[in-house]
Amino acid sequence: MKTKNLLTGIVIGTAVLFSACTIQEDNIGDITINQGGSGGDTSGTKILEGQITQNVTLESSEVYELRGGVSVVDGVTLTIEAGTKIIAGDVGGVFSYLAIEQGAKIIAEGTAAQPIVFTSNKSTPNPGDWGGLLLAGKAPINRGTTATTEVANLTYGGTDPADNSGILRYVRLEYTGGKINDDAEYNGLSLYGVGNGTTLEYIQAFNGNDDGIEFFGGTVNLKYAIVTGAGDDSFDWTDGWIGNGQFWIAQQTSAAGDKGIEADNLSSTPDAAPFSNPTLSNITLIGAEDGDGENKGIEFRAGTKVTMYNAIIKAFPGKGIEVDDDQTLINLNNNEVIVKNSIIDNAKSFDLDHGGATVDLADFATFNNFTIDGSGAPFNSAGTAIPTGFEITGVRGTYAYTAAVDGVDNFDPSTLGAFFDAANYAGALQESDTWTSDWTRL
């Protein structure tokens, strides 16, 4: 991310309050609602504020508004029905957010036809209208056994990799990223020490002002995720995240953006354990020029490790993939930063010239990566040209390797473990795929 300090806020009130009115609007896509949060008319909504201290179900027949910081406390479950709409803004300059504390759960199971939507309360919504959604779990991090977030003093981290913070399925987070000051903005979805007992599937962060989805350590897995129009990084990890990811899409716009993926271990202590070390497959990252010429597909830095298969990176004006910082280069040379069976259809495909790289990710014989221009210094390898059969329109398009054409067969990610589906192609979204249909905004 372009900023280091993340989130600052306060919790207002101690109760869950409901108005007695109803709202007539049921369109869950491009919505028009009354101005709220900062002084407008919010009639027709039920208000959530302060701490949620007993089990609550949000019903799809109602529209709810977050007022200030809303926290679900230890031992309490917040259930949200499919098709529910939750709006948010700012109250007296304090951006509203929803936080799921350690020991609490959120059960938000939408469907493709009835997604759960968190969105702005403004009649003309913009990125940064409200805060975002935060989950704090008890899985390991590398900042210490536990740490504290800057929002509501949430404790996160621990010793339980299987910790369960609930379920997010078919959830869309729109216009997040409220800006606190020049150095602090909210993410769309922040995952603090979240464990792999948590289910995260079919999630979109849409037109947020900062990062789309960020992992702060933990072991949680993420499948079927889309970040559209992030003002900073689309996906981000730090603090020792060790999870799996499959079918991720990042789509930048010309309005703002930085990296498709920004990947750290820990900036202050790059060799902190446990190392960030996710395993990813079927990733599509599509860049855009936002005016500074610096947007990158991926930057692996600050000591992260990673194994990535079946990725497509295209149209970033800066670089395709950059490996930066001494510890990250050590990891690369130890074959702990791996990118394979991928198409880096991007100028400056691999930038490895940051401290003695001895492993060339553009070496097709070893990594099976197609590139526009190889890896540059210190290898100055031309790489292997993008196959003529590769096409992508928007974010839709994949490429299946064949031994007859490419000299190597495609890679089956289901061999990586039970989490991964058999998707024997580079990219996240085939021409025939329907997993983005109905519930997303693309």
Coordinates of C-alpha atoms in Angstrom, one line a residue:
M1 CA 0.0 0.0 0.0
K2 CA 1.1 3.6 -0.5
T3 CA 0.4 4.3 3.2
K4 CA 1.7 2.5 6.3
N5 CA -0.6 3.5 9.1
L6 CA -3.9 1.7 8.5
L7 CA -6.9 2.4 10.5
T8 CA -8.0 4.8 13.3
G9 CA -11.5 5.2 14.8
I10 CA -13.6 5.2 17.9
V11 CA -16.6 3.2 19.0
I12 CA -19.8 5.1 19.7
G13 CA -22.5 4.0 22.1
T14 CA -23.1 0.6 23.7
A15 CA -26.3 -0.6 22.2
V16 CA -28.0 -1.9 19.0
L17 CA -30.8 0.5 18.1
F18 CA -33.6 -0.1 15.6
S19 CA -36.0 2.4 14.1
A20 CA -39.6 1.4 13.5
C21 CA -39.7 2.5 9.8
T22 CA -39.5 0.5 6.6
I23 CA -37.9 1.3 3.3
Q24 CA -39.6 0.8 -0.1
E25 CA -36.4 0.3 -2.1
D26 CA -35.3 -3.2 -2.9
N27 CA -32.8 -2.7 -5.8
I28 CA -29.5 -4.1 -4.5
G29 CA -27.3 -3.0 -7.3
D30 CA -26.9 0.7 -8.2
I31 CA -29.0 2.1 -5.4
T32 CA -30.4 5.5 -4.7
I33 CA -31.0 6.2 -1.0
N34 CA -31.6 9.2 1.2
Q35 CA -28.5 11.1 2.5
G36 CA -27.4 9.8 5.9
G37 CA -24.6 9.4 8.3
S38 CA -23.4 13.0 8.3
G39 CA -26.8 14.7 8.9
G40 CA -29.2 13.6 6.1
D41 CA -32.6 12.0 6.4
T42 CA -32.1 8.3 7.3
S43 CA -35.8 7.4 7.7
G44 CA -36.5 3.9 6.6
T45 CA -33.4 2.3 8.1
K46 CA -32.7 0.4 11.2
I47 CA -29.7 1.7 13.1
L48 CA -26.7 -0.3 14.3
E49 CA -24.3 1.4 16.6
G50 CA -21.9 0.7 19.4
Q51 CA -21.3 -2.9 20.7
I52 CA -23.5 -5.9 19.7
T53 CA -23.6 -7.9 22.8
Q54 CA -26.2 -10.6 22.0
N55 CA -26.9 -12.7 19.0
V56 CA -28.7 -10.7 16.3
T57 CA -30.1 -11.5 12.8
L58 CA -30.3 -8.8 10.2
E59 CA -33.3 -9.5 8.0
S60 CA -33.4 -9.0 4.2
S61 CA -36.7 -7.2 4.5
E62 CA -35.0 -4.3 6.2
V63 CA -32.2 -1.9 5.4
Y64 CA -29.7 -1.3 8.2
E65 CA -27.3 1.6 8.8
L66 CA -24.0 1.5 10.6
R67 CA -23.5 4.6 12.8
G68 CA -19.9 5.1 13.9
G69 CA -17.9 2.0 15.0
V70 CA -20.0 -1.1 15.4
S71 CA -18.3 -4.1 17.1
V72 CA -19.6 -7.7 17.6
V73 CA -18.1 -8.9 20.9
D74 CA -16.6 -12.2 22.0
G75 CA -19.2 -15.0 22.2
V76 CA -21.7 -13.2 20.0
T77 CA -22.9 -14.1 16.5
L78 CA -24.1 -11.6 13.9
T79 CA -26.2 -13.4 11.3
I80 CA -27.1 -11.5 8.0
E81 CA -29.7 -12.9 5.7
A82 CA -29.2 -13.3 2.0
G83 CA -30.2 -10.1 0.2
T84 CA -29.7 -7.8 3.1
K85 CA -28.5 -4.2 2.4
I86 CA -26.3 -2.4 5.0
I87 CA -25.5 1.3 4.4
A88 CA -22.9 3.4 6.1
G89 CA -21.2 6.8 6.0
D90 CA -19.6 9.0 8.6
V91 CA -20.9 10.5 11.9
G92 CA -19.3 13.7 12.9
G93 CA -16.2 13.0 10.8
V94 CA -15.9 9.4 12.3
F95 CA -16.3 6.8 9.5
S96 CA -18.6 3.9 10.3
Y97 CA -17.3 0.4 10.2
L98 CA -18.2 -3.1 11.3
A99 CA -15.7 -5.1 13.4
I100 CA -16.0 -8.8 14.4
E101 CA -13.9 -9.2 17.5
Q102 CA -11.9 -12.2 18.6
G103 CA -14.3 -14.9 19.7
A104 CA -17.2 -13.4 17.8
K105 CA -18.7 -14.6 14.5
I106 CA -20.4 -13.2 11.4
I107 CA -22.6 -15.5 9.4
A108 CA -23.2 -13.6 6.2
E109 CA -24.3 -16.1 3.6
G110 CA -25.7 -14.5 0.5
T111 CA -26.4 -16.1 -2.9
A112 CA -25.6 -15.1 -6.4
A113 CA -29.2 -13.9 -6.8
Q114 CA -29.3 -12.3 -3.4
P115 CA -25.9 -11.0 -2.4
I116 CA -25.3 -9.2 0.9
V117 CA -24.3 -5.6 0.1
F118 CA -22.5 -3.1 2.3
T119 CA -22.6 0.3 0.6
S120 CA -22.5 4.0 0.9
N121 CA -25.4 6.0 2.4
K122 CA -24.8 8.8 0.0
S123 CA -27.2 9.5 -2.9
T124 CA -24.1 10.0 -5.1
P125 CA -21.6 7.5 -3.7
N126 CA -17.9 7.8 -3.9
P127 CA -14.8 5.8 -2.8
G128 CA -14.1 6.5 0.9
D129 CA -17.7 7.2 2.0
W130 CA -17.4 4.8 4.9
G131 CA -14.9 2.6 6.7
G132 CA -15.0 -1.1 6.0
L133 CA -15.5 -4.6 7.4
L134 CA -12.9 -6.0 9.9
L135 CA -12.5 -9.5 11.3
A136 CA -10.1 -10.2 14.2
G137 CA -9.2 -13.8 14.9
K138 CA -6.9 -15.9 17.1
A139 CA -4.6 -17.5 14.4
P140 CA -0.9 -16.9 14.5
I141 CA 0.8 -13.7 13.4
N142 CA 4.4 -12.6 13.4
R143 CA 4.1 -9.3 15.2
G144 CA 4.1 -11.1 18.6
T145 CA 1.7 -13.6 20.0
T146 CA -1.0 -11.0 19.7
A147 CA -1.2 -7.4 18.5
T148 CA -3.7 -4.5 18.6
T149 CA -5.5 -2.9 15.7
E150 CA -5.8 0.8 15.5
V151 CA -9.6 0.6 15.2
A152 CA -11.5 0.1 18.5
N153 CA -8.3 -1.5 20.1
L154 CA -9.2 -4.9 18.7
T155 CA -6.8 -7.7 19.8
Y156 CA -5.8 -10.1 17.0
G157 CA -3.5 -13.1 16.7
G158 CA -2.9 -16.1 18.9
T159 CA -2.1 -19.8 18.7
D160 CA -5.2 -21.3 17.0
P161 CA -4.7 -21.7 13.2
A162 CA -8.2 -23.3 12.9
D163 CA -9.9 -20.3 14.6
N164 CA -13.4 -19.6 13.2
S165 CA -14.7 -16.1 12.7
G166 CA -17.7 -17.2 10.7
I167 CA -18.7 -17.2 7.0
L168 CA -18.7 -14.5 4.3
R169 CA -20.2 -15.8 1.1
Y170 CA -21.6 -13.6 -1.7
V171 CA -20.8 -10.3 0.0
R172 CA -20.1 -7.0 -1.8
L173 CA -18.3 -4.1 -0.1
E174 CA -18.8 -0.8 -1.9
Y175 CA -17.2 2.6 -1.5
T176 CA -15.1 1.8 1.5
G177 CA -11.8 3.3 2.5
G178 CA -12.7 6.4 4.5
K179 CA -9.7 8.6 4.9
I180 CA -8.7 9.5 8.4
N181 CA -5.7 11.6 7.5
D182 CA -2.9 11.7 4.9
D183 CA -1.5 8.4 6.3
A184 CA -4.6 6.4 7.3
E185 CA -7.5 4.9 5.4
Y186 CA -9.7 1.9 5.8
N187 CA -9.5 -1.2 3.6
G188 CA -12.6 -2.9 2.1
L189 CA -12.1 -6.1 4.0
S190 CA -9.4 -6.4 6.7
L191 CA -8.5 -9.8 8.0
Y192 CA -6.6 -9.7 11.3
G193 CA -5.2 -13.0 12.4
V194 CA -8.2 -14.8 11.0
G195 CA -8.1 -18.6 11.1
N196 CA -8.8 -21.2 8.5
G197 CA -12.0 -22.3 10.2
T198 CA -13.4 -19.2 8.6
T199 CA -15.1 -19.4 5.2
L200 CA -14.4 -16.6 2.7
E201 CA -15.9 -17.1 -0.8
Y202 CA -17.5 -14.9 -3.4
I203 CA -16.4 -11.5 -2.1
Q204 CA -16.1 -8.3 -4.0
A205 CA -14.5 -5.0 -2.9
F206 CA -15.8 -2.3 -5.3
N207 CA -14.5 1.2 -5.7
G208 CA -12.8 1.5 -2.4
N209 CA -10.4 4.3 -1.5
D210 CA -7.6 2.1 -0.2
D211 CA -6.8 -1.6 -0.4
G212 CA -9.5 -4.0 -1.4
I213 CA -8.7 -7.1 0.7
E214 CA -5.8 -7.2 3.2
F215 CA -4.5 -10.1 5.3
F216 CA -2.7 -9.3 8.6
G217 CA -1.3 -12.7 9.4
G218 CA -3.5 -15.6 10.1
T219 CA -4.3 -18.8 8.1
V220 CA -7.6 -18.0 6.5
N221 CA -8.2 -19.1 2.9
L222 CA -10.0 -17.0 0.2
K223 CA -11.7 -18.3 -2.9
Y224 CA -13.6 -16.4 -5.6
A225 CA -12.6 -12.9 -4.9
I226 CA -12.8 -9.7 -7.0
V227 CA -11.4 -6.3 -6.3
T228 CA -12.6 -3.6 -8.7
G229 CA -11.3 0.0 -8.7
A230 CA -9.2 -0.1 -5.5
G231 CA -7.6 3.3 -4.8
D232 CA -4.5 1.5 -3.6
D233 CA -3.6 -2.2 -3.7
S234 CA -6.2 -4.7 -4.8
F235 CA -4.9 -7.5 -2.6
D236 CA -2.4 -7.1 0.2
W237 CA -0.8 -9.3 2.9
T238 CA 1.6 -8.9 5.8
D239 CA 2.2 -10.1 9.4
G240 CA 2.9 -13.7 8.4
W241 CA -0.2 -14.7 6.4
I242 CA -0.1 -18.4 5.6
G243 CA -3.3 -19.3 3.7
N244 CA -4.5 -20.4 0.3
G245 CA -6.2 -18.4 -2.5
Q246 CA -7.8 -19.4 -5.8
F247 CA -9.8 -17.5 -8.4
W248 CA -8.8 -14.0 -7.6
I249 CA -9.5 -11.1 -9.9
A250 CA -8.1 -7.5 -9.7
Q251 CA -9.3 -4.9 -12.1
Q252 CA -7.8 -1.4 -11.8
T253 CA -9.3 1.8 -13.2
S254 CA -7.7 5.0 -14.4
A255 CA -9.1 6.9 -11.4
A256 CA -6.5 5.5 -8.9
G257 CA -4.6 2.4 -7.9
D258 CA -1.2 1.0 -7.0
K259 CA -0.5 -2.8 -7.1
G260 CA -2.5 -5.8 -8.0
I261 CA -0.9 -7.6 -5.1
E262 CA 1.4 -6.1 -2.5
A263 CA 3.0 -8.8 -0.5
D264 CA 5.0 -8.4 2.8
N265 CA 6.2 -10.5 5.5
L266 CA 6.8 -7.8 8.1
S267 CA 8.3 -4.5 7.1
S268 CA 10.0 -3.8 10.4
T269 CA 11.5 -7.3 10.7
P270 CA 11.6 -9.0 7.3
D271 CA 12.8 -12.4 8.8
A272 CA 10.0 -12.5 11.4
A273 CA 8.4 -15.9 11.9
P274 CA 6.1 -17.3 10.8
F275 CA 6.9 -16.0 7.3
S276 CA 4.1 -14.9 5.1
N277 CA 3.9 -17.8 2.8
P278 CA 0.6 -18.3 0.9
T279 CA -0.2 -20.7 -1.9
L280 CA -2.2 -19.2 -4.8
S281 CA -3.6 -20.3 -8.1
N282 CA -5.7 -19.0 -10.9
I283 CA -5.1 -15.3 -10.5
T284 CA -6.0 -12.5 -13.0
L285 CA -4.6 -9.1 -12.4
I286 CA -5.5 -6.3 -14.9
G287 CA -3.9 -3.0 -14.5
A288 CA -4.6 0.6 -15.6
E289 CA -2.8 3.9 -16.0
D290 CA -3.8 6.3 -13.2
G291 CA -1.4 9.0 -14.1
D292 CA 1.8 8.2 -12.3
G293 CA 3.1 5.4 -14.5
E294 CA 4.0 3.3 -11.5
N295 CA 1.2 0.7 -11.0
K296 CA 2.6 -2.8 -10.7
G297 CA 1.1 -6.3 -11.1
I298 CA 2.8 -7.7 -8.0
E299 CA 5.5 -6.6 -5.6
F300 CA 6.9 -9.3 -3.3
R301 CA 8.9 -7.5 -0.6
A302 CA 9.8 -7.3 3.1
G303 CA 10.7 -11.0 3.3
T304 CA 7.5 -12.6 2.0
K305 CA 7.5 -16.1 0.7
V306 CA 4.9 -17.4 -1.8
T307 CA 4.0 -20.1 -4.2
M308 CA 1.8 -19.0 -7.2
Y309 CA 0.6 -20.9 -10.2
N310 CA -1.7 -20.2 -13.1
A311 CA -1.6 -16.4 -13.0
I312 CA -2.3 -13.7 -15.7
I313 CA -0.8 -10.2 -15.3
K314 CA -1.5 -7.6 -17.9
A315 CA -1.6 -3.9 -18.6
F316 CA 0.2 -2.5 -15.5
P317 CA 2.2 0.6 -16.7
G318 CA 5.0 0.1 -14.1
K319 CA 6.1 -3.5 -13.9
G320 CA 4.7 -7.0 -14.0
I321 CA 6.3 -8.7 -11.0
E322 CA 9.0 -7.1 -8.8
V323 CA 10.9 -8.9 -6.1
D324 CA 12.4 -6.4 -3.6
D325 CA 14.4 -6.3 -0.3
D326 CA 17.2 -8.5 0.8
Q327 CA 15.2 -11.1 2.7
T328 CA 12.8 -11.6 -0.2
L329 CA 15.7 -12.1 -2.6
I330 CA 17.2 -14.7 -0.1
N331 CA 13.8 -16.4 -0.3
L332 CA 13.8 -16.3 -4.1
N333 CA 17.2 -17.8 -4.2
N334 CA 16.1 -20.6 -1.9
N335 CA 13.1 -21.3 -4.2
E336 CA 10.7 -19.9 -1.7
V337 CA 9.3 -17.3 -4.0
I338 CA 7.8 -19.3 -6.8
V339 CA 5.7 -18.1 -9.8
K340 CA 5.0 -20.9 -12.3
N341 CA 2.8 -21.7 -15.3
S342 CA 1.8 -18.0 -15.6
I343 CA 1.5 -15.4 -18.3
I344 CA 3.1 -12.0 -17.5
D345 CA 1.8 -10.1 -20.5
N346 CA 3.3 -6.9 -19.2
A347 CA 6.3 -4.7 -20.0
K348 CA 9.2 -5.1 -17.5
S349 CA 7.8 -8.6 -16.9
F350 CA 10.2 -9.5 -14.0
D351 CA 12.2 -7.0 -12.0
L352 CA 14.7 -9.1 -9.9
D353 CA 17.6 -6.6 -9.8
H354 CA 17.5 -5.7 -6.1
G355 CA 20.3 -7.6 -4.4
G356 CA 21.9 -10.6 -5.9
A357 CA 19.1 -12.7 -7.4
T358 CA 20.4 -16.1 -8.6
V359 CA 17.1 -17.5 -9.6
D360 CA 15.4 -16.3 -12.8
L361 CA 11.6 -16.6 -12.8
A362 CA 11.6 -15.9 -16.5
D363 CA 13.5 -19.1 -17.2
F364 CA 10.8 -21.1 -19.0
A365 CA 12.5 -24.4 -18.6
T366 CA 12.2 -24.1 -14.9
F367 CA 9.1 -22.0 -14.3
N368 CA 7.0 -22.3 -17.5
N369 CA 6.3 -18.5 -17.5
F370 CA 5.5 -16.6 -20.7
T371 CA 6.6 -13.0 -20.7
I372 CA 6.8 -9.9 -22.9
D373 CA 10.5 -9.1 -22.1
G374 CA 11.9 -11.7 -19.7
S375 CA 13.6 -10.5 -16.5
G376 CA 16.1 -7.8 -17.3
A377 CA 19.1 -7.4 -15.1
P378 CA 20.9 -9.3 -13.6
F379 CA 19.9 -12.0 -16.1
N380 CA 18.9 -10.0 -19.1
S381 CA 17.0 -12.9 -20.4
A382 CA 14.5 -12.5 -23.3
G383 CA 12.0 -14.8 -21.7
T384 CA 9.5 -16.8 -23.7
A385 CA 7.0 -14.9 -25.9
I386 CA 3.3 -14.7 -25.0
P387 CA 1.5 -17.5 -26.9
T388 CA -0.4 -16.4 -30.0
G389 CA -3.5 -18.3 -28.7
F390 CA -3.8 -16.2 -25.5
E391 CA -6.7 -13.8 -25.5
I392 CA -8.3 -11.9 -22.6
T393 CA -11.2 -9.4 -22.8
G394 CA -11.7 -7.3 -19.7
V395 CA -11.0 -9.8 -16.9
R396 CA -12.4 -12.8 -18.8
G397 CA -9.9 -15.1 -20.5
T398 CA -7.6 -18.0 -19.6
Y399 CA -4.9 -20.1 -21.3
A400 CA -4.4 -23.8 -21.1
Y401 CA -0.9 -25.1 -21.7
T402 CA -0.5 -28.1 -24.0
A403 CA 2.7 -30.1 -24.5
A404 CA 2.1 -30.0 -28.3
V405 CA 2.1 -26.2 -28.5
D406 CA 4.0 -25.1 -25.5
G407 CA 6.3 -28.0 -24.7
V408 CA 4.7 -28.4 -21.3
D409 CA 1.3 -29.4 -20.0
N410 CA -0.9 -27.3 -17.9
F411 CA -0.8 -27.4 -14.1
D412 CA -3.6 -28.9 -12.0
P413 CA -3.9 -26.9 -8.8
S414 CA -5.9 -29.7 -7.1
T415 CA -2.6 -31.4 -6.6
L416 CA -1.8 -28.7 -4.1
G417 CA -4.4 -29.8 -1.5
A418 CA -8.0 -30.2 -0.8
F419 CA -8.8 -26.5 -0.8
F420 CA -7.9 -26.1 -4.5
D421 CA -10.3 -27.0 -7.4
A422 CA -9.0 -28.6 -10.6
A423 CA -8.6 -25.5 -12.9
N424 CA -5.9 -26.5 -15.4
Y425 CA -5.4 -23.1 -17.0
A426 CA -3.8 -19.7 -16.3
G427 CA -6.2 -17.1 -15.1
A428 CA -9.3 -16.9 -12.9
L429 CA -12.3 -16.6 -15.3
Q430 CA -12.9 -18.8 -18.3
E431 CA -15.1 -17.7 -21.2
S432 CA -17.8 -20.2 -20.0
D433 CA -17.5 -19.4 -16.3
T434 CA -20.5 -18.0 -14.4
W435 CA -19.2 -17.5 -10.9
T436 CA -19.1 -13.7 -11.3
S437 CA -22.7 -13.6 -12.6
D438 CA -25.5 -11.6 -10.9
W439 CA -23.8 -10.7 -7.6
T440 CA -20.8 -8.6 -8.8
R441 CA -20.3 -5.2 -10.3
L442 CA -17.8 -5.4 -13.1

